[in-house]
mmCIF file of C-alpha atoms in Angstrom:
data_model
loop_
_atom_site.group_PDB
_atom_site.id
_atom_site.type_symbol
_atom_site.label_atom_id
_atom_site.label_comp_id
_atom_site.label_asym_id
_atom_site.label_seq_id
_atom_site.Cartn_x
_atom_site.Cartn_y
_atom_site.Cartn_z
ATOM 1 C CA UNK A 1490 -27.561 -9.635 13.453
ATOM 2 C CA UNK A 1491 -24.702 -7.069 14.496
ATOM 3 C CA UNK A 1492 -21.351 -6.990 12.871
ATOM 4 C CA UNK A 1493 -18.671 -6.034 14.871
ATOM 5 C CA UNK A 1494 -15.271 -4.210 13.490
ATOM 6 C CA UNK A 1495 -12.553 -6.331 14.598
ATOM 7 C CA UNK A 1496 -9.339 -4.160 14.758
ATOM 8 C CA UNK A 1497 -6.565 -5.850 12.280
ATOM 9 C CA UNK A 1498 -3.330 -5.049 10.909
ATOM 10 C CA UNK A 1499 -1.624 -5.183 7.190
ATOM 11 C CA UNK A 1500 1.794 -4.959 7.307
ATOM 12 C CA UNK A 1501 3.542 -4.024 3.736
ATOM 13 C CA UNK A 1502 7.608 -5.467 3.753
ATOM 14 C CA UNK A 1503 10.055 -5.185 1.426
ATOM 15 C CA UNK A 1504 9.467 -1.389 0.792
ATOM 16 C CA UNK A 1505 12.425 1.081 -0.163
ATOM 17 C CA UNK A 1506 12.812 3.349 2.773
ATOM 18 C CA UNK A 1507 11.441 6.873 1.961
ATOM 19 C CA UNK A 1508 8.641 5.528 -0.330
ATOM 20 C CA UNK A 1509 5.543 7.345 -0.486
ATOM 21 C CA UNK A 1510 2.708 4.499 0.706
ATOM 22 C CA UNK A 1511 -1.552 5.277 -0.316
ATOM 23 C CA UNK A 1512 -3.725 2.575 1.048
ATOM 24 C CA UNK A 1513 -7.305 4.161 -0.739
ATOM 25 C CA UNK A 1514 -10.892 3.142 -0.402
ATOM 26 C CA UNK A 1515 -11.129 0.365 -3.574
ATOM 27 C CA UNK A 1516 -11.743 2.269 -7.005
ATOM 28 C CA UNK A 1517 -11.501 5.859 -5.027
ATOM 29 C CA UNK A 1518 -9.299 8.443 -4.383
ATOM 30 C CA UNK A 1519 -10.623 8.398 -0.623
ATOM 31 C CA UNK A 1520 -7.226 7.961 1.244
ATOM 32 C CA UNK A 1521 -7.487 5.715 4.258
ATOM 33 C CA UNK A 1522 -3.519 5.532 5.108
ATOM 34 C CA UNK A 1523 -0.644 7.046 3.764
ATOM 35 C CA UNK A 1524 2.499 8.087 4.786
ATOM 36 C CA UNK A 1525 4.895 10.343 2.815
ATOM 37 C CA UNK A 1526 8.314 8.903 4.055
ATOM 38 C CA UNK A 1527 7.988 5.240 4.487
ATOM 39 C CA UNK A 1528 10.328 2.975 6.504
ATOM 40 C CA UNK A 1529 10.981 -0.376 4.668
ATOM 41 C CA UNK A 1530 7.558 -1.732 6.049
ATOM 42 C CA UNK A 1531 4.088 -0.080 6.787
ATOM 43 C CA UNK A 1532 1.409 -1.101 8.679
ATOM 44 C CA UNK A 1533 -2.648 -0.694 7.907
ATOM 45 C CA UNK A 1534 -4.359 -0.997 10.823
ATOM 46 C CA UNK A 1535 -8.116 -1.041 10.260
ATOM 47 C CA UNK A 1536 -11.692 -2.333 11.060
ATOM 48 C CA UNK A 1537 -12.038 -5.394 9.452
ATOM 49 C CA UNK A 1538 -15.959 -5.359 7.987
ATOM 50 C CA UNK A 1539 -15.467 -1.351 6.995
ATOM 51 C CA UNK A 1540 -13.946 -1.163 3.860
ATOM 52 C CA UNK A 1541 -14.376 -4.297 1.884
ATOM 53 C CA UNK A 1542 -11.933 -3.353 -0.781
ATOM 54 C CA UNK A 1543 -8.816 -1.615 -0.891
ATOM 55 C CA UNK A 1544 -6.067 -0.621 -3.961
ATOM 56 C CA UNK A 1545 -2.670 -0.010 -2.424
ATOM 57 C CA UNK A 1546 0.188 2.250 -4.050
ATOM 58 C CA UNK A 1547 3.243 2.484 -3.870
ATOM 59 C CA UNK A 1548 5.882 5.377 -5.233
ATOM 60 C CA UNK A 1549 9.478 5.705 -5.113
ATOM 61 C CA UNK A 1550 11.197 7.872 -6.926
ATOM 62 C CA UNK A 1551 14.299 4.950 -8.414
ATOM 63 C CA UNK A 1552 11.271 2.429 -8.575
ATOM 64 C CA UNK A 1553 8.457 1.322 -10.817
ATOM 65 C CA UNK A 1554 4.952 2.460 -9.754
ATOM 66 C CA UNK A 1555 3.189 -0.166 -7.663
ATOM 67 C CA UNK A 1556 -0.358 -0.368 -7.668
ATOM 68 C CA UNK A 1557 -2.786 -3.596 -6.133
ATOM 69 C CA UNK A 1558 -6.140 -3.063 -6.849
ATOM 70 C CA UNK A 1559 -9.197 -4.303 -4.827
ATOM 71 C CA UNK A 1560 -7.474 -6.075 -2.507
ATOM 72 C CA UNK A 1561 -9.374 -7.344 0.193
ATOM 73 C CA UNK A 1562 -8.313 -7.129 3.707
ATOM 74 C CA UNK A 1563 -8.206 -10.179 5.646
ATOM 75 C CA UNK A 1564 -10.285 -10.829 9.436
ATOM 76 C CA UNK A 1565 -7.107 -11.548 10.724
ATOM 77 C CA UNK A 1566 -3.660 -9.872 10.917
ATOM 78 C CA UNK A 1567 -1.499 -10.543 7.568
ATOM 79 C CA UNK A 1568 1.808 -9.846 5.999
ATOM 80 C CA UNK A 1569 2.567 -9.234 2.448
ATOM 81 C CA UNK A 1570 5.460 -8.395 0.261
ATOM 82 C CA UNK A 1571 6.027 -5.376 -2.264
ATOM 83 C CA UNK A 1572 7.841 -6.747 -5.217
ATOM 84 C CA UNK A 1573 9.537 -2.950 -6.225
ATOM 85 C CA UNK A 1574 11.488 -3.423 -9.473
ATOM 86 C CA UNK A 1575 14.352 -0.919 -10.296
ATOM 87 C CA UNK A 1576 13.001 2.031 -12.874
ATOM 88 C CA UNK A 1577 16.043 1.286 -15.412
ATOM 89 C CA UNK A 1578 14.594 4.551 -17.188
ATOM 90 C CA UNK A 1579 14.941 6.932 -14.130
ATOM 91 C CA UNK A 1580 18.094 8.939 -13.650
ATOM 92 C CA UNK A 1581 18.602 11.683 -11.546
ATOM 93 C CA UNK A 1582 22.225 12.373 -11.156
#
């Protein structure tokens, strides 16, 4: 039997523009995309089959840390919202 990487997209919506986005290998600090200066989506394209597991972070500055853990990439392309809460501790006037 031969398994063949099907090319498929995650797109990440609802982001605050200028977030910092890590999509890592699951339970690693092996990056496998990133951007430093998001827009207020961002899209994962991989090869479904490659990386079973994923965590995906999200940082911005005014916002609470996001962090999903182990999520695992669908064989077709998806969609899925980033619920960023306000930081009501972070000021920076």
């Amino acid at each position: 039997t031969t398994l063949l990487a099907i090319g498929v997209e995650l797109t990440l919506t609802g982001l605050i523009a200028a977030s910092d986005v890590r999509i890592l290998n699951a339970g690693t600090q092996t990056v496998l995309a990133e951007t430093d200066n998001s827009g207020t989506t961002f899209v994962y394209s991989y090869s479904y089959g490659v990386y079973p597991n994923v965590d995906i972070v999200v940082l911005h500055l005014d916002y609470e840390y996001f962090r999903l853990e182990s999520y695992t990439p669908g064989s077709t392309n998806a969609s899925m919202p980033i619920p960023l809460r306000k930081d009501k501790w972070y000021y920076n006037p």
